[in-house]
Structures are given as C-alpha cells and as structure tokens.
Protein backbone atom coordinates (compact mmCIF):
# COMPACT_ATOMS: atom_id res chain seq x y z
CA UNK A 1 25.09 1.09 -3.50
CA UNK A 2 22.67 4.15 -2.77
CA UNK A 3 19.56 3.39 -3.61
CA UNK A 4 17.69 6.46 -4.39
CA UNK A 5 14.19 6.92 -3.57
CA UNK A 6 11.27 9.59 -4.80
CA UNK A 7 8.55 10.78 -3.08
CA UNK A 8 5.25 10.50 -5.10
CA UNK A 9 3.11 13.10 -4.74
CA UNK A 10 4.71 14.31 -1.82
CA UNK A 11 3.40 18.02 -2.06
CA UNK A 12 0.21 17.16 -2.87
CA UNK A 13 -0.39 14.32 -0.46
CA UNK A 14 0.52 16.35 2.70
CA UNK A 15 -1.30 19.32 1.59
CA UNK A 16 -4.18 17.17 1.27
CA UNK A 17 -3.92 16.26 5.15
CA UNK A 18 -3.98 20.44 5.45
CA UNK A 19 -1.71 20.03 8.68
CA UNK A 20 -2.69 21.72 11.99
CA UNK A 21 0.41 22.87 13.87
CA UNK A 22 -0.39 21.48 17.34
CA UNK A 23 -2.04 18.16 15.19
CA UNK A 24 -1.09 14.51 15.66
CA UNK A 25 -0.62 12.88 12.24
CA UNK A 26 0.47 9.33 11.32
CA UNK A 27 2.51 8.24 8.47
CA UNK A 28 1.30 4.67 7.73
CA UNK A 29 4.35 3.37 5.41
CA UNK A 30 7.48 5.44 6.39
CA UNK A 31 9.70 3.82 3.65
CA UNK A 32 12.53 6.60 3.06
CA UNK A 33 10.52 9.40 4.73
CA UNK A 34 9.84 12.07 2.19
CA UNK A 35 5.93 12.49 3.38
CA UNK A 36 7.17 12.46 6.88
CA UNK A 37 10.17 15.08 6.67
CA UNK A 38 7.54 17.01 4.99
CA UNK A 39 5.20 16.64 7.81
CA UNK A 40 7.35 17.26 10.24
CA UNK A 41 8.38 20.50 8.80
CA UNK A 42 4.71 21.84 8.92
CA UNK A 43 4.17 20.47 12.55
CA UNK A 44 4.42 23.52 15.54
CA UNK A 45 6.40 22.37 19.20
CA UNK A 46 3.30 20.21 20.37
CA UNK A 47 2.25 18.08 16.92
CA UNK A 48 3.34 14.77 16.57
CA UNK A 49 4.18 12.34 13.89
CA UNK A 50 3.51 8.49 14.30
CA UNK A 51 5.09 6.57 11.70
CA UNK A 52 5.11 2.73 10.89
CA UNK A 53 6.90 0.19 8.53
CA UNK A 54 7.35 -3.12 8.33
CA UNK A 55 10.75 -2.96 6.21
CA UNK A 56 14.26 -3.33 8.60
CA UNK A 57 16.01 -0.74 6.46
CA UNK A 58 13.28 1.90 6.57
CA UNK A 59 13.41 1.62 10.05
CA UNK A 60 17.01 2.22 9.75
CA UNK A 61 16.21 5.54 8.21
CA UNK A 62 13.72 6.51 10.41
CA UNK A 63 16.32 6.25 13.13
CA UNK A 64 18.09 8.87 11.43
CA UNK A 65 15.65 11.49 12.47
CA UNK A 66 16.21 12.62 15.84
CA UNK A 67 13.20 14.78 16.35
CA UNK A 68 11.15 14.73 19.50
CA UNK A 69 8.04 15.01 18.01
CA UNK A 70 8.31 12.01 15.83
CA UNK A 71 7.91 8.30 16.75
CA UNK A 72 8.73 5.41 14.22
CA UNK A 73 7.39 2.06 14.65
CA UNK A 74 8.39 -1.38 13.11
CA UNK A 75 4.78 -2.92 12.29
CA UNK A 76 2.32 -3.16 9.72
CA UNK A 77 -0.22 -0.47 9.40
CA UNK A 78 -2.71 -3.04 10.04
CA UNK A 79 -2.17 -2.55 13.82
CA UNK A 80 -2.64 1.28 13.36
CA UNK A 81 -4.90 1.56 16.29
CA UNK A 82 -3.51 -1.12 19.02
CA UNK A 83 -0.22 0.71 18.07
CA UNK A 84 -1.57 4.19 18.49
CA UNK A 85 -3.20 3.29 22.01
CA UNK A 86 -0.55 1.62 23.49
CA UNK A 87 1.38 4.74 23.06
CA UNK A 88 -1.74 6.89 24.64
CA UNK A 89 -3.25 8.06 21.54
CA UNK A 90 -7.00 7.37 21.00
CA UNK A 91 -7.63 10.00 18.31
CA UNK A 92 -5.61 12.07 15.65
CA UNK A 93 -6.08 14.44 13.12
CA UNK A 94 -4.79 12.81 10.07
CA UNK A 95 -3.57 9.80 8.05
CA UNK A 96 -1.93 9.08 5.36
CA UNK A 97 -0.91 6.01 3.55
CA UNK A 98 1.30 5.57 0.73
CA UNK A 99 0.96 1.91 -0.86
CA UNK A 100 2.25 -0.27 -2.93
CA UNK A 101 6.59 -1.29 -2.99
CA UNK A 102 9.39 1.62 -2.74
CA UNK A 103 11.88 2.49 -5.39
CA UNK A 104 14.70 0.96 -2.74
CA UNK A 105 12.77 -2.14 -2.60
CA UNK A 106 12.36 -2.91 -6.06
CA UNK A 107 16.34 -1.55 -6.72
CA UNK A 108 17.42 -3.40 -3.93
CA UNK A 109 18.58 -6.72 -5.91
CA UNK A 110 18.80 -9.08 -2.55
CA UNK A 111 15.12 -8.15 -1.68
CA UNK A 112 14.28 -10.65 -4.42
CA UNK A 113 11.13 -7.72 -5.84
CA UNK A 114 12.32 -7.60 -9.49
CA UNK A 115 12.46 -9.50 -12.60
CA UNK A 116 15.33 -7.36 -13.49
CA UNK A 117 17.56 -8.99 -11.14
CA UNK A 118 18.76 -12.85 -10.41
CA UNK A 119 18.54 -12.82 -6.72
CA UNK A 120 16.97 -14.99 -4.25
CA UNK A 121 13.24 -14.63 -4.51
CA UNK A 122 12.47 -13.41 -0.90
CA UNK A 123 9.56 -10.39 -1.47
CA UNK A 124 9.02 -10.21 2.41
CA UNK A 125 8.32 -6.31 3.37
CA UNK A 126 9.50 -7.52 6.39
CA UNK A 127 12.57 -9.78 5.92
CA UNK A 128 12.69 -10.45 9.91
CA UNK A 129 9.56 -12.52 9.69
CA UNK A 130 7.28 -14.81 7.34
CA UNK A 131 6.99 -16.89 4.63
CA UNK A 132 9.90 -16.10 2.00
CA UNK A 133 8.23 -16.19 -1.97
CA UNK A 134 10.55 -19.17 -2.97
CA UNK A 135 8.98 -20.77 0.28
CA UNK A 136 5.51 -20.87 -1.03
CA UNK A 137 5.81 -21.23 -4.71
CA UNK A 138 7.89 -24.50 -3.89
CA UNK A 139 5.08 -25.26 -1.12
CA UNK A 140 1.63 -24.37 -2.41
CA UNK A 141 -0.69 -26.60 -4.88
CA UNK A 142 -0.96 -25.67 -8.52
CA UNK A 143 -4.55 -24.52 -7.61
CA UNK A 144 -3.22 -22.22 -4.90
CA UNK A 145 -0.55 -20.35 -7.05
CA UNK A 146 -3.20 -20.03 -10.14
CA UNK A 147 -5.73 -18.45 -7.92
CA UNK A 148 -3.08 -16.32 -6.73
CA UNK A 149 -1.78 -15.23 -9.71
CA UNK A 150 -5.04 -14.78 -11.34
CA UNK A 151 -6.77 -12.88 -8.04
CA UNK A 152 -3.51 -10.57 -7.26
CA UNK A 153 -2.20 -10.57 -11.04
CA UNK A 154 -5.34 -10.05 -13.18
CA UNK A 155 -3.22 -12.72 -15.39
CA UNK A 156 -4.90 -14.28 -18.58
CA UNK A 157 -2.22 -17.27 -18.18
CA UNK A 158 -2.82 -17.76 -14.66
CA UNK A 159 -3.18 -21.52 -15.14
CA UNK A 160 -0.33 -21.90 -17.66
CA UNK A 161 1.98 -19.73 -15.13
CA UNK A 162 0.49 -22.51 -12.21
CA UNK A 163 1.51 -25.37 -14.43
CA UNK A 164 4.82 -24.44 -15.32
CA UNK A 165 5.60 -23.39 -11.89
CA UNK A 166 4.71 -26.70 -10.73
CA UNK A 167 6.41 -29.08 -13.64
CA UNK A 168 9.98 -26.75 -13.25
CA UNK A 169 10.09 -27.28 -8.91
CA UNK A 170 9.72 -30.93 -9.24
CA UNK A 171 12.92 -30.94 -11.25
CA UNK A 172 14.60 -27.96 -8.91
CA UNK A 173 13.65 -25.99 -6.36
CA UNK A 174 12.58 -22.44 -7.78
CA UNK A 175 14.91 -20.10 -5.61
CA UNK A 176 15.79 -17.15 -7.46
CA UNK A 177 14.08 -14.47 -9.45
CA UNK A 178 16.22 -15.30 -12.36
CA UNK A 179 14.46 -19.06 -12.30
CA UNK A 180 11.01 -17.39 -11.83
CA UNK A 181 10.97 -14.97 -14.76
CA UNK A 182 11.86 -17.81 -17.09
CA UNK A 183 9.79 -19.92 -16.10
CA UNK A 184 6.47 -17.40 -16.66
CA UNK A 185 7.97 -16.35 -20.35
CA UNK A 186 7.70 -19.99 -20.92
CA UNK A 187 3.82 -19.70 -19.88
CA UNK A 188 2.73 -16.22 -20.93
CA UNK A 189 1.84 -16.48 -24.82
CA UNK A 190 1.23 -12.55 -25.39
CA UNK A 191 1.98 -9.62 -23.40
CA UNK A 192 1.43 -5.94 -23.27
CA UNK A 193 3.38 -3.42 -24.77
CA UNK A 194 6.78 -2.48 -23.44
CA UNK A 195 5.49 -4.88 -20.45
CA UNK A 196 8.06 -7.99 -19.31
CA UNK A 197 5.90 -11.03 -19.03
CA UNK A 198 6.49 -11.72 -15.43
CA UNK A 199 5.41 -8.60 -14.38
CA UNK A 200 1.87 -9.68 -13.51
CA UNK A 201 3.16 -12.90 -11.63
CA UNK A 202 5.61 -10.75 -9.47
CA UNK A 203 3.05 -8.69 -8.67
CA UNK A 204 0.82 -11.01 -7.56
CA UNK A 205 3.29 -13.14 -5.57
CA UNK A 206 4.57 -10.12 -3.66
CA UNK A 207 1.01 -8.57 -2.67
CA UNK A 208 0.22 -12.57 -1.66
CA UNK A 209 3.44 -13.09 0.40
CA UNK A 210 3.02 -9.14 2.25
CA UNK A 211 -0.82 -9.76 2.68
CA UNK A 212 -0.89 -6.13 0.91
CA UNK A 213 -5.16 -6.23 -0.16
CA UNK A 214 -6.33 -7.97 3.09
CA UNK A 215 -3.84 -5.78 5.79
CA UNK A 216 -5.37 -2.70 3.75
CA UNK A 217 -8.87 -3.00 4.17
CA UNK A 218 -8.21 -4.07 7.73
CA UNK A 219 -6.85 -0.94 8.54
CA UNK A 220 -9.25 1.60 6.23
CA UNK A 221 -11.73 1.41 9.12
CA UNK A 222 -9.50 1.82 11.69
CA UNK A 223 -8.13 4.64 10.12
CA UNK A 224 -11.46 6.13 10.00
CA UNK A 225 -12.34 5.31 13.59
CA UNK A 226 -9.14 7.29 14.66
CA UNK A 227 -9.63 10.15 12.90
CA UNK A 228 -11.17 13.56 15.28
CA UNK A 229 -13.76 15.44 13.58
CA UNK A 230 -12.17 17.40 10.29
CA UNK A 231 -9.47 15.21 10.62
CA UNK A 232 -8.11 13.87 7.02
CA UNK A 233 -7.45 10.56 5.54
CA UNK A 234 -5.62 10.25 2.40
CA UNK A 235 -4.33 7.62 1.03
CA UNK A 236 -1.97 7.00 -2.58
CA UNK A 237 -2.22 3.99 -4.37
CA UNK A 238 -0.58 2.48 -7.45
CA UNK A 239 -2.75 -0.25 -9.15
CA UNK A 240 -6.54 -0.93 -9.69
CA UNK A 241 -6.92 -3.46 -7.01
CA UNK A 242 -5.76 -1.39 -3.69
CA UNK A 243 -7.40 1.89 -5.29
CA UNK A 244 -10.36 0.19 -6.37
CA UNK A 245 -10.51 -1.30 -1.60
CA UNK A 246 -10.10 2.20 -1.19
CA UNK A 247 -12.42 3.83 -3.60
CA UNK A 248 -15.70 1.76 -2.42
CA UNK A 249 -14.41 1.89 1.31
CA UNK A 250 -15.14 6.02 1.23
CA UNK A 251 -17.75 6.04 -1.26
CA UNK A 252 -19.70 3.71 1.34
CA UNK A 253 -18.72 5.82 4.27
CA UNK A 254 -19.57 8.97 2.23
CA UNK A 255 -23.08 7.81 2.04
CA UNK A 256 -23.60 6.99 5.82
CA UNK A 257 -26.42 5.37 6.20
CA UNK A 258 -28.46 3.22 3.30
CA UNK A 259 -32.23 4.32 3.82
CA UNK A 260 -34.86 1.77 1.77
CA UNK A 261 -35.92 3.28 -1.51
CA UNK A 262 -39.24 5.43 -1.59
CA UNK A 263 -39.41 5.60 2.24
CA UNK A 264 -40.49 8.91 2.98
CA UNK A 265 -37.66 10.83 4.70
CA UNK A 266 -37.41 14.61 4.49
CA UNK A 267 -33.89 15.23 3.49
CA UNK A 268 -33.19 17.40 6.59
CA UNK A 269 -33.84 14.13 8.34
CA UNK A 270 -31.32 11.88 6.67
CA UNK A 271 -28.47 12.41 8.80
CA UNK A 272 -25.11 13.51 7.96
CA UNK A 273 -22.37 10.62 6.68
CA UNK A 274 -19.21 10.13 8.74
CA UNK A 275 -17.00 10.95 6.40
CA UNK A 276 -17.01 13.45 3.14
CA UNK A 277 -14.79 13.17 0.41
CA UNK A 278 -12.41 15.87 -0.55
CA UNK A 279 -11.95 17.00 -4.37
CA UNK A 280 -11.58 14.74 -7.15
CA UNK A 281 -8.56 12.02 -7.40
CA UNK A 282 -5.06 13.78 -7.94
CA UNK A 283 -2.71 11.63 -9.89
CA UNK A 284 1.02 12.84 -10.44
CA UNK A 285 1.56 15.77 -13.24
CA UNK A 286 3.39 15.27 -16.65
CA UNK A 287 6.01 16.68 -15.11
CA UNK A 288 6.20 14.26 -12.21
CA UNK A 289 6.11 11.21 -14.41
CA UNK A 290 8.99 12.48 -16.70
CA UNK A 291 11.06 12.79 -13.70
CA UNK A 292 9.79 9.33 -11.96
CA UNK A 293 8.27 7.18 -14.12
CA UNK A 294 6.85 5.01 -11.53
CA UNK A 295 4.65 7.89 -10.41
CA UNK A 296 2.68 7.03 -13.59
CA UNK A 297 -0.22 4.62 -11.91
CA UNK A 298 -0.42 6.17 -8.63
CA UNK A 299 -3.89 7.92 -7.55
CA UNK A 300 -4.43 10.19 -4.49
CA UNK A 301 -7.63 10.14 -2.97
CA UNK A 302 -8.50 12.38 0.44
CA UNK A 303 -11.83 12.09 2.82
CA UNK A 304 -12.48 14.07 5.97
CA UNK A 305 -13.90 13.03 9.06
CA UNK A 306 -17.33 14.75 10.07
CA UNK A 307 -18.50 14.78 13.26
CA UNK A 308 -20.77 12.09 13.12
CA UNK A 309 -19.98 8.25 14.74
CA UNK A 310 -19.11 5.78 12.32
C-alpha cells in the first residue's frame, strides 16, 4: 500500500525561512521530504541542506534525492549541533522543525501509532533502537503510567486508565493497539465529540516513548545558537504541549536580559535581544484543512537571530 503524506504549511514554512540561495539550511524532520525538496528548489549551486530523521522509512525516502547539495542524517534532531559540527558546519542560515508524527507513520498499521488498526504496539519513531510501547506498558508501575497519561496526554481519567492497564496485563500481556484501545475505552467515562476515548492515551505514550518534549526542549537552544545573524528559525507544532514549549522559549529569547524593575536605565542602553519574533503565528488555511484535516491543529512560529550573542 502506498502511504501518502501531504506536507503541512509547506509554502508558509519555507517562505518564513527567507532562503538565501547560497545559504546552509537544516530540516530537522525530513519525513517524506516535502519541506526539504522545496528548500532545495530555492538554493543556488553553493547552497546546502542537511536533514535529520529518526525513522528508517524517512531515511529510505531521502536516499532517492541524489542532489549533491543534500545530506541526510539518521539521527534525532536532539543531536543537531553535534552532527553538524562533525560535518564541519559551525553555523547555518535557517532551521526548520516540523514536529509530531507524520501521516505515513499514522497510516502504517505496523508502526503501532494508531488505534484505527489492530497491530503490534510499537510507537517508536526509530524502529531500530529503544523500548517499544508494549515493552514499557508491561513493565512500568501504575503510578508512572498514570503520570505519563496525565502529563503528556492531558487525560482527565489518567488514574483510571493506568489502573485498567495494570489490571488487564495481570491476565495477559498488552501487545497490540487493539488491546490497549479496548482497555482505555473501559476507563474513560466521557469523551470529546468525535474523538476516540483512546486518543489522549495513545498520544501520551507516543510522546513518552520517543522523548518528544524533552528532545524539543534540548534542541531549541542548539538551533538558535547555530544561526548566523539574520538566520531564521521556524517551528510547526501540532499540539498544545509542544507549542507551549516553543512559544515560551522564543518569547524568553526575544526579551533578552531581564533587568530589575524600576532600575534607572535608558532604552538606548538596553542591549538588543538575541532573537526577534517574525510576524504572528500562522495556521493552516481553511482550504488546506479541508484538503488535509490533520493540518487543523498546526501552528507555525518563526524567529530571527540578531547580531547579539546568546
């Protein structure tokens, strides 16, 4: 089966980078290459694009790009600075992050991301390493499961979900998405209109297994530090937890040094912040959401590096 991926906010995200033809750019999440291919189309002969991805399927797709200006790295973006430095790159002109899980990952039953299929409960972005969701669910204690479901899924019935999981696995291991979905359905007493009761629990476990929020928080300062003066940093987030981290980070960076209140300092003597926020957050148009419903929660934020040291 061919799994189709429609890149969200494609034109908007690449436009926000203000591509310089001979610049060096980073696509932190190659996915199926929508953003990368558009960036490459705007680069000149001396331009360069380095893309990262954990997913072996994304790496296989990237291998079809034979452009000598393009490099793919089979690593998570948390290793951004290290991997760029290994390739002799100490600064870049733009960084793009497209967070979350892609349509092919959700639509491929074997990946175990979705409750729409009964499949092995994997949920790893990188299927070559790390603990699967099934392994974790059958080892973690009830308190840890409840905390993950509450903190990463914002699930009101997190304690009930954790208790149901622990009770169920005492009878037999939880190995499939179908099992987990049925267990959660018995514990979630109410749901949002049109939403499967397992939605928040599946999101929470996926985020936890892949350390998505922790890696995002560790990568944001790396991205800004790597930017040249005038370089752009654009991030597409898909849920409130990751967008909150991005928003707060950029706002703090754009404020610069926080001086004590009532300190008699002239505006001209206050150092320029190392970052300035570019425009307002951008959301997908009604047309894009109609064509790709998964775009409805996407939000794009962009910032530009000034000449001031971080």
